[in-house]
Tab-separated table of C-alpha atoms and ligand atoms in Angstrom:
chain	number	residue	atom	x	y	z
A	1	MET	CA	-28.045	10.948	-5.621
A	2	LEU	CA	-25.465	8.575	-7.038
A	3	GLN	CA	-26.699	5.174	-8.007
A	4	PHE	CA	-24.895	2.363	-9.783
A	5	TYR	CA	-25.848	-1.013	-11.132
A	6	ASN	CA	-24.298	-3.420	-8.679
A	7	SER	CA	-23.335	-6.783	-10.206
A	8	LEU	CA	-23.623	-8.322	-6.719
A	9	THR	CA	-27.343	-7.571	-6.389
A	10	ARG	CA	-28.160	-7.284	-10.117
A	11	LYS	CA	-29.888	-3.963	-9.609
A	12	LYS	CA	-29.285	-0.236	-9.388
A	13	GLU	CA	-28.485	0.808	-5.838
A	14	GLU	CA	-27.790	4.089	-4.153
A	15	PHE	CA	-24.086	4.492	-3.528
A	16	LYS	CA	-23.241	5.327	0.064
A	17	PRO	CA	-19.519	5.508	0.793
A	18	ILE	CA	-18.097	3.523	3.698
A	19	ASN	CA	-16.022	6.535	4.633
A	20	GLU	CA	-17.104	9.980	3.366
A	21	ASN	CA	-13.502	11.214	3.494
A	22	GLU	CA	-12.128	8.642	1.116
A	23	VAL	CA	-13.971	6.398	-1.312
A	24	GLY	CA	-11.953	3.256	-2.035
A	25	LEU	CA	-11.883	2.166	-5.688
A	26	TYR	CA	-10.071	-0.798	-7.170
A	27	CYS	CA	-9.821	-1.420	-10.907
A	28	CYS	CA	-8.273	-4.578	-12.367
A	29	GLY	CA	-5.422	-3.276	-14.481
A	30	PRO	CA	-3.698	-4.631	-17.578
A	31	THR	CA	-1.523	-7.659	-18.054
A	32	VAL	CA	1.542	-6.013	-19.521
A	33	TYR	CA	2.646	-8.399	-22.261
A	34	ASN	CA	1.503	-6.355	-25.252
A	35	TYR	CA	0.007	-2.965	-26.087
A	36	ALA	CA	-3.396	-2.408	-24.518
A	37	HIS	CA	-5.947	-2.357	-27.350
A	38	ILE	CA	-8.840	0.032	-27.746
A	39	GLY	CA	-11.184	-2.518	-26.119
A	40	ASN	CA	-8.888	-2.829	-23.108
A	41	PHE	CA	-9.095	0.894	-22.601
A	42	ARG	CA	-12.866	0.921	-22.225
A	43	PRO	CA	-12.686	-0.307	-18.582
A	44	TYR	CA	-10.085	2.352	-17.823
A	45	VAL	CA	-12.045	5.197	-19.439
A	46	PHE	CA	-15.118	3.920	-17.592
A	47	ALA	CA	-13.342	3.631	-14.210
A	48	ASP	CA	-11.914	7.111	-14.738
A	49	VAL	CA	-15.390	8.565	-15.351
A	50	LEU	CA	-16.659	6.717	-12.271
A	51	ARG	CA	-13.889	8.179	-10.155
A	52	ARG	CA	-14.461	11.664	-11.568
A	53	ALA	CA	-18.240	11.365	-11.002
A	54	ILE	CA	-17.631	10.572	-7.331
A	55	GLU	CA	-15.163	13.444	-7.005
A	56	TYR	CA	-17.675	15.739	-8.751
A	57	ARG	CA	-19.960	15.139	-5.726
A	58	GLY	CA	-17.242	16.586	-3.517
A	59	LEU	CA	-15.962	13.224	-2.260
A	60	LYS	CA	-12.312	12.256	-2.180
A	61	THR	CA	-11.265	8.999	-3.782
A	62	LYS	CA	-8.429	6.555	-3.322
A	63	PHE	CA	-8.030	4.846	-6.663
A	64	VAL	CA	-5.967	1.672	-6.850
A	65	MET	CA	-5.036	-0.185	-10.024
A	66	ASN	CA	-2.894	-3.269	-10.347
A	67	ILE	CA	-0.422	-4.161	-13.032
A	68	THR	CA	-0.234	-7.876	-13.721
A	69	ASP	CA	3.478	-8.220	-14.391
A	70	VAL	CA	3.790	-11.952	-13.837
A	71	ASP	CA	1.677	-14.665	-15.478
A	72	ASP	CA	2.049	-17.310	-18.184
A	73	LYS	CA	1.983	-14.774	-21.032
A	74	THR	CA	4.438	-12.259	-19.555
A	75	ILE	CA	6.839	-15.092	-18.719
A	76	ARG	CA	6.535	-16.699	-22.150
A	77	ASP	CA	6.970	-13.480	-24.135
A	78	SER	CA	9.712	-11.992	-21.949
A	79	ARG	CA	11.818	-15.091	-22.406
A	80	GLN	CA	11.261	-14.961	-26.119
A	81	LYS	CA	12.239	-11.295	-26.356
A	82	TYR	CA	15.212	-11.384	-23.968
A	83	PRO	CA	16.611	-14.941	-24.086
A	84	GLU	CA	20.036	-13.648	-23.044
A	85	LEU	CA	18.771	-12.351	-19.683
A	86	GLU	CA	18.019	-14.161	-16.437
A	87	PRO	CA	14.263	-15.035	-16.387
A	88	MET	CA	13.490	-12.551	-13.590
A	89	GLU	CA	15.472	-9.770	-15.256
A	90	ALA	CA	13.841	-10.467	-18.625
A	91	LEU	CA	10.403	-10.339	-17.014
A	92	LYS	CA	11.089	-7.007	-15.307
A	93	LYS	CA	12.507	-5.377	-18.422
A	94	PHE	CA	9.768	-6.680	-20.697
A	95	THR	CA	6.804	-5.813	-18.460
A	96	GLY	CA	8.339	-2.435	-17.577
A	97	GLU	CA	8.316	-1.492	-21.253
A	98	PHE	CA	4.656	-2.378	-21.782
A	99	GLU	CA	3.648	-0.739	-18.538
A	100	GLN	CA	5.298	2.458	-19.746
A	101	PHE	CA	3.329	2.282	-23.030
A	102	PHE	CA	0.155	1.750	-21.032
A	103	TRP	CA	0.655	4.918	-18.978
A	104	GLU	CA	1.554	6.903	-22.083
A	105	ASP	CA	-1.651	5.807	-23.808
A	106	SER	CA	-3.712	6.423	-20.655
A	107	LYS	CA	-2.363	9.960	-20.574
A	108	LYS	CA	-3.357	10.505	-24.181
A	109	LEU	CA	-6.886	9.525	-23.158
A	110	ASN	CA	-6.686	12.018	-20.291
A	111	ILE	CA	-7.203	9.222	-17.758
A	112	LYS	CA	-6.138	10.309	-14.281
A	113	LYS	CA	-3.285	8.298	-12.868
A	114	PRO	CA	-4.260	5.971	-9.989
A	115	ASP	CA	-3.325	7.086	-6.479
A	116	ILE	CA	-1.665	3.718	-5.965
A	117	ILE	CA	-0.288	1.429	-8.667
A	118	THR	CA	0.232	-2.103	-7.412
A	119	ARG	CA	2.566	-4.287	-9.432
A	120	ALA	CA	1.975	-7.937	-8.615
A	121	THR	CA	5.694	-8.678	-8.264
A	122	GLU	CA	5.970	-6.049	-5.531
A	123	TYR	CA	3.306	-7.645	-3.317
A	124	ILE	CA	4.445	-11.266	-3.203
A	125	ALA	CA	4.760	-11.216	0.611
A	126	GLU	CA	1.139	-10.033	0.993
A	127	MET	CA	-0.064	-12.763	-1.376
A	128	GLN	CA	1.831	-15.422	0.537
A	129	GLU	CA	0.353	-14.112	3.758
A	130	LEU	CA	-3.152	-14.458	2.319
A	131	ILE	CA	-2.457	-17.990	1.069
A	132	LYS	CA	-1.341	-18.962	4.565
A	133	LYS	CA	-4.550	-17.529	6.009
A	134	ILE	CA	-6.627	-19.492	3.484
A	135	MET	CA	-4.717	-22.674	4.360
A	136	ASN	CA	-5.104	-22.070	8.094
A	137	ALA	CA	-8.829	-21.481	7.661
A	138	GLY	CA	-9.057	-24.928	6.075
A	139	TYR	CA	-10.050	-23.835	2.557
A	140	GLY	CA	-6.820	-24.581	0.735
A	141	TYR	CA	-4.639	-27.587	-0.073
A	142	GLU	CA	-1.222	-28.234	-1.493
A	143	LYS	CA	-0.462	-30.663	-4.290
A	144	ASP	CA	2.851	-31.198	-6.092
A	145	GLY	CA	4.213	-27.915	-4.765
A	146	SER	CA	1.203	-25.815	-5.883
A	147	PHE	CA	-1.573	-24.487	-3.667
A	148	TYR	CA	-5.263	-24.497	-4.535
A	149	LEU	CA	-8.480	-23.221	-3.066
A	150	SER	CA	-11.121	-25.867	-2.574
A	151	VAL	CA	-14.350	-24.357	-3.784
A	152	ALA	CA	-16.400	-27.212	-2.324
A	153	LYS	CA	-14.982	-26.623	1.176
A	154	PHE	CA	-15.521	-22.903	0.865
A	155	ALA	CA	-19.065	-23.410	-0.370
A	156	ASP	CA	-19.878	-25.459	2.738
A	157	ASP	CA	-19.602	-22.286	4.811
A	158	HIS	CA	-20.050	-19.394	2.380
A	159	LYS	CA	-21.683	-18.407	-0.840
A	160	TYR	CA	-19.816	-19.248	-4.048
A	161	GLY	CA	-21.634	-17.566	-6.924
A	162	ASN	CA	-22.035	-13.947	-5.879
A	163	LEU	CA	-21.642	-12.461	-9.327
A	164	VAL	CA	-22.997	-15.264	-11.482
A	165	ASP	CA	-25.380	-18.089	-10.738
A	166	ILE	CA	-23.352	-21.216	-10.332
A	167	ASP	CA	-24.427	-24.785	-10.116
A	168	LEU	CA	-21.502	-26.453	-8.388
A	169	LYS	CA	-22.806	-29.936	-9.082
A	170	GLN	CA	-22.846	-29.222	-12.787
A	171	MET	CA	-19.363	-27.760	-12.656
A	172	LYS	CA	-18.112	-30.907	-10.954
A	173	SER	CA	-19.436	-33.128	-13.672
A	174	GLY	CA	-17.993	-30.722	-16.242
A	175	THR	CA	-15.047	-31.483	-18.434
A	176	ARG	CA	-11.639	-32.094	-16.914
A	177	ALA	CA	-10.189	-30.020	-19.731
A	178	LEU	CA	-10.753	-26.978	-17.559
A	179	SER	CA	-8.192	-28.184	-15.083
A	180	ASP	CA	-5.523	-29.425	-17.435
A	181	GLU	CA	-2.831	-27.016	-16.313
A	182	TYR	CA	-2.173	-28.203	-12.790
A	183	GLU	CA	-3.185	-31.153	-10.706
A	184	LYS	CA	-6.093	-29.802	-8.733
A	185	GLU	CA	-8.491	-32.147	-6.967
A	186	ASP	CA	-11.668	-30.673	-8.315
A	187	VAL	CA	-12.513	-28.994	-11.586
A	188	GLN	CA	-13.730	-25.739	-10.038
A	189	ASP	CA	-10.765	-25.353	-7.672
A	190	PHE	CA	-8.330	-22.668	-8.597
A	191	VAL	CA	-4.661	-22.105	-8.104
A	192	LEU	CA	-3.307	-19.764	-5.419
A	193	TRP	CA	0.371	-20.506	-5.883
A	194	LYS	CA	2.020	-22.268	-8.810
A	195	ALA	CA	5.087	-24.435	-8.371
A	196	ALA	CA	7.998	-23.146	-10.467
A	197	LYS	CA	8.741	-24.829	-13.741
A	198	ASP	CA	12.320	-24.936	-15.009
A	199	ASN	CA	13.940	-21.609	-15.613
A	200	GLU	CA	10.889	-19.511	-14.709
A	201	PRO	CA	10.930	-16.393	-12.551
A	202	ALA	CA	10.018	-17.655	-9.071
A	203	TRP	CA	9.981	-16.660	-5.397
A	204	ASP	CA	10.588	-18.602	-2.215
A	205	PHE	CA	7.473	-19.392	-0.234
A	206	ASN	CA	8.082	-20.846	3.196
A	207	TYR	CA	5.098	-22.669	4.551
A	208	ASN	CA	5.192	-25.145	7.423
A	209	GLU	CA	8.971	-25.153	7.322
A	210	LYS	CA	9.096	-26.179	3.679
A	211	ASN	CA	10.024	-24.030	0.687
A	212	TYR	CA	7.550	-23.962	-2.172
A	213	HIS	CA	9.458	-22.146	-4.868
A	214	GLY	CA	6.955	-20.641	-7.322
A	215	ARG	CA	4.733	-17.720	-8.212
A	216	PRO	CA	1.267	-16.420	-7.420
A	217	GLY	CA	-1.901	-17.320	-9.317
A	218	TRP	CA	-3.646	-14.445	-11.055
A	219	HIS	CA	-6.686	-14.132	-8.772
A	220	ILE	CA	-4.698	-13.931	-5.541
A	221	GLU	CA	-2.968	-10.757	-6.746
A	222	CYS	CA	-6.045	-8.559	-6.642
A	223	SER	CA	-7.322	-9.954	-3.325
A	224	ALA	CA	-4.032	-9.313	-1.553
A	225	MET	CA	-3.280	-5.934	-3.127
A	226	SER	CA	-6.767	-4.464	-2.743
A	227	HIS	CA	-6.778	-5.542	0.899
A	228	LYS	CA	-3.371	-4.043	1.563
A	229	CYS	CA	-4.361	-0.676	0.053
A	230	LEU	CA	-8.082	-0.420	0.824
A	231	GLY	CA	-8.938	-2.986	3.502
A	232	ALA	CA	-12.144	-5.040	3.362
A	233	PRO	CA	-14.762	-4.355	2.444
A	234	PHE	CA	-13.905	-1.379	0.264
A	235	ASP	CA	-16.358	0.673	-1.784
A	236	ILE	CA	-16.226	-0.223	-5.476
A	237	HIS	CA	-14.448	-2.810	-7.591
A	238	THR	CA	-14.507	-2.413	-11.388
A	239	GLY	CA	-13.455	-4.339	-14.473
A	240	GLY	CA	-14.548	-5.649	-17.846
A	241	ILE	CA	-17.520	-8.010	-17.948
A	242	ASP	CA	-15.325	-11.018	-18.757
A	243	LEU	CA	-13.663	-10.592	-15.364
A	244	LYS	CA	-16.932	-11.244	-13.490
A	245	PHE	CA	-16.290	-14.949	-13.619
A	246	PRO	CA	-14.059	-16.583	-12.658
A	247	HIS	CA	-11.680	-13.741	-11.773
A	248	HIS	CA	-13.855	-11.544	-9.564
A	249	GLU	CA	-15.801	-14.443	-8.081
A	250	ASN	CA	-12.514	-16.031	-7.057
A	251	GLU	CA	-11.156	-12.746	-5.737
A	252	ILE	CA	-14.218	-12.532	-3.479
A	253	THR	CA	-13.790	-16.157	-2.427
A	254	GLN	CA	-10.161	-15.686	-1.416
A	255	SER	CA	-10.836	-12.463	0.454
A	256	VAL	CA	-13.721	-13.969	2.388
A	257	ALA	CA	-11.815	-17.216	3.011
A	258	GLY	CA	-8.588	-15.548	4.117
A	259	TYR	CA	-9.481	-12.212	5.689
A	260	GLY	CA	-12.749	-13.392	7.144
A	261	SER	CA	-14.609	-10.268	6.098
A	262	GLU	CA	-18.145	-10.834	4.934
A	263	LYS	CA	-17.560	-9.035	1.642
A	264	MET	CA	-14.644	-7.965	-0.504
A	265	ALA	CA	-16.306	-4.803	-1.854
A	266	ASN	CA	-19.776	-3.306	-1.524
A	267	PHE	CA	-20.177	-2.672	-5.254
A	268	PHE	CA	-18.894	-4.485	-8.324
A	269	LEU	CA	-19.321	-2.559	-11.593
A	270	HIS	CA	-18.611	-4.163	-14.957
A	271	ASN	CA	-18.361	-2.618	-18.395
A	272	GLU	CA	-19.494	-4.382	-21.554
A	273	HIS	CA	-17.120	-5.191	-24.368
A	274	VAL	CA	-15.995	-3.344	-27.440
A	275	LEU	CA	-16.856	-5.319	-30.554
A	276	VAL	CA	-15.432	-5.162	-34.040
A	277	ASP	CA	-17.729	-6.535	-36.698
A	278	GLY	CA	-19.791	-8.182	-33.986
A	279	GLN	CA	-16.813	-9.940	-32.421
A	280	ARG	CA	-15.116	-9.006	-29.147
A	281	MET	CA	-11.984	-6.957	-29.730
A	282	GLY	CA	-9.082	-8.882	-28.280
A	283	LYS	CA	-5.431	-9.654	-28.699
A	284	ARG	CA	-6.286	-13.259	-29.527
A	285	PHE	CA	-8.693	-12.273	-32.273
A	286	LYS	CA	-6.251	-10.250	-34.376
A	287	ASN	CA	-8.790	-7.462	-34.622
A	288	PHE	CA	-7.267	-5.127	-32.118
A	289	TYR	CA	-6.431	-1.507	-32.720
A	290	ILE	CA	-4.239	0.469	-30.417
A	291	ILE	CA	-4.269	4.095	-29.392
A	292	ARG	CA	-0.799	4.883	-30.743
A	293	ASP	CA	-1.829	3.436	-34.126
A	294	ARG	CA	-4.556	6.005	-34.378
A	295	GLU	CA	-2.185	8.756	-33.427
A	296	GLU	CA	0.100	7.958	-36.309
A	297	LYS	CA	-2.911	8.616	-38.487
A	298	LYS	CA	-3.260	12.017	-36.793
A	299	ILE	CA	-6.316	11.062	-34.822
A	300	ASN	CA	-6.897	12.726	-31.506
A	301	PRO	CA	-7.080	9.787	-29.036
A	302	LEU	CA	-9.796	11.670	-27.161
A	303	ALA	CA	-12.132	11.009	-30.107
A	304	TYR	CA	-12.109	7.431	-28.798
A	305	SER	CA	-12.999	8.629	-25.280
A	306	TYR	CA	-15.857	10.641	-26.759
A	307	LEU	CA	-17.061	7.562	-28.625
A	308	VAL	CA	-16.936	5.503	-25.417
A	309	LEU	CA	-19.009	8.143	-23.633
A	310	THR	CA	-21.723	8.064	-26.284
A	311	VAL	CA	-22.543	4.445	-25.375
A	312	HIS	CA	-23.633	3.440	-21.870
A	313	TYR	CA	-20.919	1.389	-20.155
A	314	ARG	CA	-23.266	-1.577	-19.720
A	315	SER	CA	-24.036	-1.751	-23.457
A	316	LYS	CA	-21.835	-3.287	-26.085
A	317	LEU	CA	-19.913	-0.799	-28.199
A	318	ASN	CA	-19.612	-1.828	-31.808
A	319	PHE	CA	-16.477	-0.110	-33.061
A	320	THR	CA	-16.523	1.125	-36.667
A	321	TRP	CA	-14.401	3.710	-38.441
A	322	GLU	CA	-17.580	5.619	-39.230
A	323	SER	CA	-18.464	5.890	-35.551
A	324	LEU	CA	-14.952	7.025	-34.631
A	325	ASN	CA	-15.119	9.470	-37.516
A	326	ALA	CA	-18.410	10.872	-36.235
A	327	ALA	CA	-17.021	11.094	-32.683
A	328	SER	CA	-14.000	12.990	-33.970
A	329	SER	CA	-16.174	15.476	-35.878
A	330	ALA	CA	-18.375	15.991	-32.837
A	331	LEU	CA	-15.388	16.537	-30.574
A	332	SER	CA	-13.869	19.035	-33.017
A	333	SER	CA	-17.169	20.919	-33.084
A	334	LEU	CA	-17.264	20.923	-29.299
A	335	TYR	CA	-13.712	22.280	-29.111
A	336	SER	CA	-14.598	24.992	-31.637
A	337	ALA	CA	-17.652	25.933	-29.574
A	338	VAL	CA	-15.639	26.152	-26.342
A	339	VAL	CA	-12.965	28.271	-28.011
A	340	SER	CA	-15.579	30.630	-29.433
A	341	PHE	CA	-17.130	31.285	-25.991
A	342	PRO	CA	-15.560	34.000	-23.793
A	343	ASP	CA	-14.253	33.416	-20.254
A	344	GLY	CA	-15.691	34.907	-17.092
A	345	GLY	CA	-19.122	33.225	-17.003
A	346	VAL	CA	-20.901	31.350	-14.243
A	347	ILE	CA	-22.103	27.755	-14.191
A	348	ASN	CA	-25.729	27.421	-15.302
A	349	ALA	CA	-27.580	25.778	-12.423
A	350	GLU	CA	-30.394	24.271	-14.475
A	351	HIS	CA	-28.100	22.473	-16.933
A	352	LYS	CA	-25.809	21.405	-14.109
A	353	LYS	CA	-28.726	19.796	-12.276
A	354	GLU	CA	-29.717	17.856	-15.392
A	355	PHE	CA	-26.133	16.802	-16.017
A	356	SER	CA	-25.629	15.670	-12.411
A	357	GLU	CA	-28.814	13.643	-12.548
A	358	ALA	CA	-27.695	11.886	-15.725
A	359	ILE	CA	-24.274	11.048	-14.322
A	360	GLY	CA	-25.777	10.071	-10.966
A	361	ASP	CA	-28.072	7.623	-12.712
A	362	ASP	CA	-25.573	4.799	-13.205
A	363	LEU	CA	-23.220	7.029	-15.209
A	364	ASP	CA	-25.569	7.793	-18.070
A	365	THR	CA	-22.902	9.380	-20.238
A	366	PRO	CA	-24.936	9.243	-23.491
A	367	ARG	CA	-27.526	11.452	-21.785
A	368	ALA	CA	-24.761	13.691	-20.437
A	369	ILE	CA	-23.398	14.149	-23.975
A	370	ALA	CA	-26.888	15.077	-25.216
A	371	ILE	CA	-27.116	17.655	-22.416
A	372	ILE	CA	-23.821	19.161	-23.548
A	373	TRP	CA	-25.186	19.779	-27.020
A	374	LYS	CA	-28.452	21.131	-25.659
A	375	LEU	CA	-26.411	23.617	-23.648
A	376	VAL	CA	-24.217	24.602	-26.596
A	377	LYS	CA	-27.332	25.321	-28.669
A	378	ASP	CA	-29.345	27.015	-25.893
A	379	GLY	CA	-30.110	30.534	-27.150
A	380	LYS	CA	-31.063	31.856	-23.705
A	381	ILE	CA	-27.735	31.328	-21.992
A	382	PRO	CA	-24.826	33.808	-22.271
A	383	ALA	CA	-21.860	32.330	-24.152
A	384	ALA	CA	-19.513	32.868	-21.211
A	385	ASP	CA	-21.847	30.856	-18.944
A	386	LYS	CA	-21.909	28.081	-21.520
A	387	LYS	CA	-18.141	27.867	-21.366
A	388	ALA	CA	-18.067	27.835	-17.555
A	389	THR	CA	-20.722	25.097	-17.505
A	390	LEU	CA	-18.989	22.976	-20.151
A	391	LEU	CA	-15.695	23.162	-18.291
A	392	ASP	CA	-17.516	22.117	-15.134
A	393	PHE	CA	-19.009	19.071	-16.923
A	394	ASP	CA	-15.592	18.182	-18.250
A	395	ARG	CA	-14.458	17.466	-14.689
A	396	VAL	CA	-16.477	14.256	-15.153
A	397	LEU	CA	-16.100	13.602	-18.877
A	398	GLY	CA	-12.370	14.256	-19.109
A	399	LEU	CA	-12.400	15.465	-22.721
A	400	ASP	CA	-9.772	18.072	-21.955
A	401	LEU	CA	-12.024	20.946	-23.043
A	402	ALA	CA	-9.904	23.490	-21.156
A	403	LYS	CA	-7.083	22.830	-23.616
A	404	ALA	CA	-9.353	23.081	-26.655
A	405	LYS	CA	-7.748	24.963	-29.449
A	406	ALA	CA	-9.470	26.455	-32.425
A	407	VAL	CA	-8.628	24.369	-35.453
A	408	GLU	CA	-6.824	26.471	-38.008
A	409	ILE	CA	-8.683	26.324	-41.297
A	410	PRO	CA	-6.223	26.993	-44.146
A	411	GLU	CA	-7.035	29.873	-46.522
A	412	GLU	CA	-7.255	27.462	-49.436
A	413	ILE	CA	-10.009	25.474	-47.714
A	414	LYS	CA	-11.882	28.648	-46.788
A	415	LYS	CA	-11.779	29.749	-50.441
A	416	LEU	CA	-13.085	26.372	-51.623
A	417	ALA	CA	-15.901	26.601	-49.065
A	418	GLN	CA	-16.828	30.112	-50.217
A	419	ALA	CA	-16.866	28.951	-53.823
A	420	ARG	CA	-19.111	26.048	-52.822
A	421	GLU	CA	-21.485	28.388	-51.037
A	422	GLN	CA	-21.681	30.490	-54.194
A	423	MET	CA	-22.429	27.424	-56.337
A	424	ARG	CA	-25.211	26.447	-53.957
A	425	LYS	CA	-26.713	29.928	-54.183
A	426	GLU	CA	-26.684	29.569	-57.928
A	427	LYS	CA	-28.213	26.095	-57.534
A	428	LYS	CA	-25.233	24.520	-59.329
A	429	TRP	CA	-25.419	21.366	-57.249
A	430	ASP	CA	-22.914	19.271	-59.201
A	431	GLU	CA	-20.238	21.939	-58.941
A	432	ALA	CA	-21.005	22.436	-55.253
A	433	ASP	CA	-20.643	18.684	-54.688
A	434	GLU	CA	-17.340	18.577	-56.493
A	435	LEU	CA	-16.018	21.361	-54.265
A	436	ARG	CA	-17.203	19.506	-51.163
A	437	GLN	CA	-15.294	16.431	-52.293
A	438	LYS	CA	-12.139	18.525	-52.774
A	439	ILE	CA	-12.507	19.878	-49.254
A	440	GLU	CA	-13.048	16.420	-47.808
A	441	ALA	CA	-10.050	15.029	-49.650
A	442	GLN	CA	-7.914	17.457	-47.656
A	443	GLY	CA	-9.262	16.290	-44.318
A	444	PHE	CA	-11.973	18.874	-43.712
A	445	GLU	CA	-15.707	18.567	-43.590
A	446	ILE	CA	-18.523	20.976	-44.295
A	447	GLN	CA	-21.571	20.992	-42.086
A	448	ASP	CA	-24.608	22.910	-43.341
A	449	SER	CA	-26.872	24.410	-40.745
A	450	ALA	CA	-29.415	27.210	-40.411
A	451	ASP	CA	-26.543	29.596	-39.539
A	452	GLY	CA	-24.724	28.805	-42.769
A	453	GLN	CA	-21.905	26.386	-43.479
A	454	LYS	CA	-19.304	25.376	-40.954
A	455	ILE	CA	-15.896	23.901	-41.736
A	456	ILE	CA	-14.506	21.363	-39.325
A	457	LYS	CA	-11.311	19.407	-39.345
A	458	ASN	CA	-11.720	15.752	-40.045
A	459	ASN	CA	-8.446	13.918	-39.987
A	460	LEU	CA	-9.881	10.496	-39.515
A	461	LYS	CA	-10.388	9.290	-43.030
A	462	SER	CA	-8.465	6.065	-43.061
B	1	AMP	P1	-6.166	-7.804	-19.814
B	1	AMP	O1	-5.060	-6.851	-20.132
B	1	AMP	O2	-6.369	-8.861	-20.845
B	1	AMP	O3	-6.027	-8.357	-18.407
B	1	AMP	O4	-7.551	-6.965	-19.847
B	1	AMP	C1	-7.651	-5.698	-19.274
B	1	AMP	C2	-9.089	-5.256	-19.225
B	1	AMP	O5	-9.640	-5.116	-20.533
B	1	AMP	C3	-10.043	-6.177	-18.479
B	1	AMP	O6	-10.861	-5.377	-17.617
B	1	AMP	C4	-10.877	-6.811	-19.574
B	1	AMP	O7	-12.140	-7.161	-19.112
B	1	AMP	C5	-10.938	-5.680	-20.562
B	1	AMP	N1	-11.246	-6.057	-21.949
B	1	AMP	C6	-10.623	-6.980	-22.703
B	1	AMP	N2	-11.143	-7.022	-23.943
B	1	AMP	C7	-12.132	-6.079	-23.983
B	1	AMP	C8	-13.040	-5.614	-24.981
B	1	AMP	N3	-13.052	-6.098	-26.205
B	1	AMP	N4	-13.899	-4.627	-24.659
B	1	AMP	C9	-13.902	-4.079	-23.426
B	1	AMP	N5	-13.076	-4.479	-22.427
B	1	AMP	C10	-12.198	-5.464	-22.702
B	2	ZN	ZN1	-8.335	-8.372	-10.604
């Protein structure tokens, strides 16, 4: 059984696909105005594991991810970087560069590419179509060339507050500061289409024989693009927890208001944040690390994926160098184990059952990782079967175990380790410690176990 915690119902529910032949998944993608930071990648690692877990059950998926390539930040920064270009050209060039970096980093994390990538600027017609539907249904209004959705009108007929509990009355009496950007009538209303400011990239929007030159609001993008690619309702919508409100709530509102379907998606799954020193990692907070940074320091980006898997997606992940260090050591050990096992085995049914249960239980990856190590250490299973089983599990975990290479341990390090072993036999603990420090200084680590000492590469000291 596959069950997921559904943010719509606030409980774990069995997942039953709408169409067995193709499970529709939509993940809110990045806004491409900067490098995606390590925190940003958690939703993508998580959505990738979700997709793989569904495929592991023998189901096909259709995975859609958007690229937000037009918004206040992309416009602002593209004009700053390419002042000599036309605004639209600058935007395309600028966002294209960061999108490219995003796919490169995703690849390093072994994240499967979406089946469909929807760039907001390529779906303007669909967004305009949806805005017209919302207007015709009586839930929208136009003011000073911009279009808004009236939450109060919508809430007369439908539920507003599917993902979070909302007290509309309280919102109304809330501060006007929330609505400072554009002239909406009510504080909780949100923009569907923004009138163009001077010298901004903008599109024509013909409505009731008038042209409203402008650009789409952020929320409308995902409603229009998910509908175009997956219809409504589709199976699962994912994103970081901060997107629950207002972004996902407003996506639902627009889809229901415009397309008239009862629901946008059957399941909404949200991952918790990555924290650094107790604070959310974010571009605004100046505490963000990026994947390519780590690579310069010779860190395998998949150590980050491993770290993400060791924490359940609905729990906060407090990022520390020690935890990344530990994840890297564990991953190196796992690679060494896989390399040491011969080919030609069969998948162990008992371990597979346990693994499937863990993954099926709301993607319990920490339990799945524990099962991996139990398997590696299981004395009753032939080594070749261990390898076959691990490679099977990796179809979900995506740690690229099939490409695992034995880490070459230089002769010099081996000699130091032998000398250390000798010192330990002679109970010369100080000397043994000194040798360990020498080994560590060169990026290797010694692990002592009942089978003797093991040298593993540790290139994370930073
Ligand atoms: P953005 O590029 O800002 O639109 O964000 C892309 C994704 O990253 C969204 O799903 C966010 O919810 C998510 N996100 C942003 N910061 C963090 C964080 N510190 N930890 C986990 N996810 C995050
Ligand atoms: Zn979205």
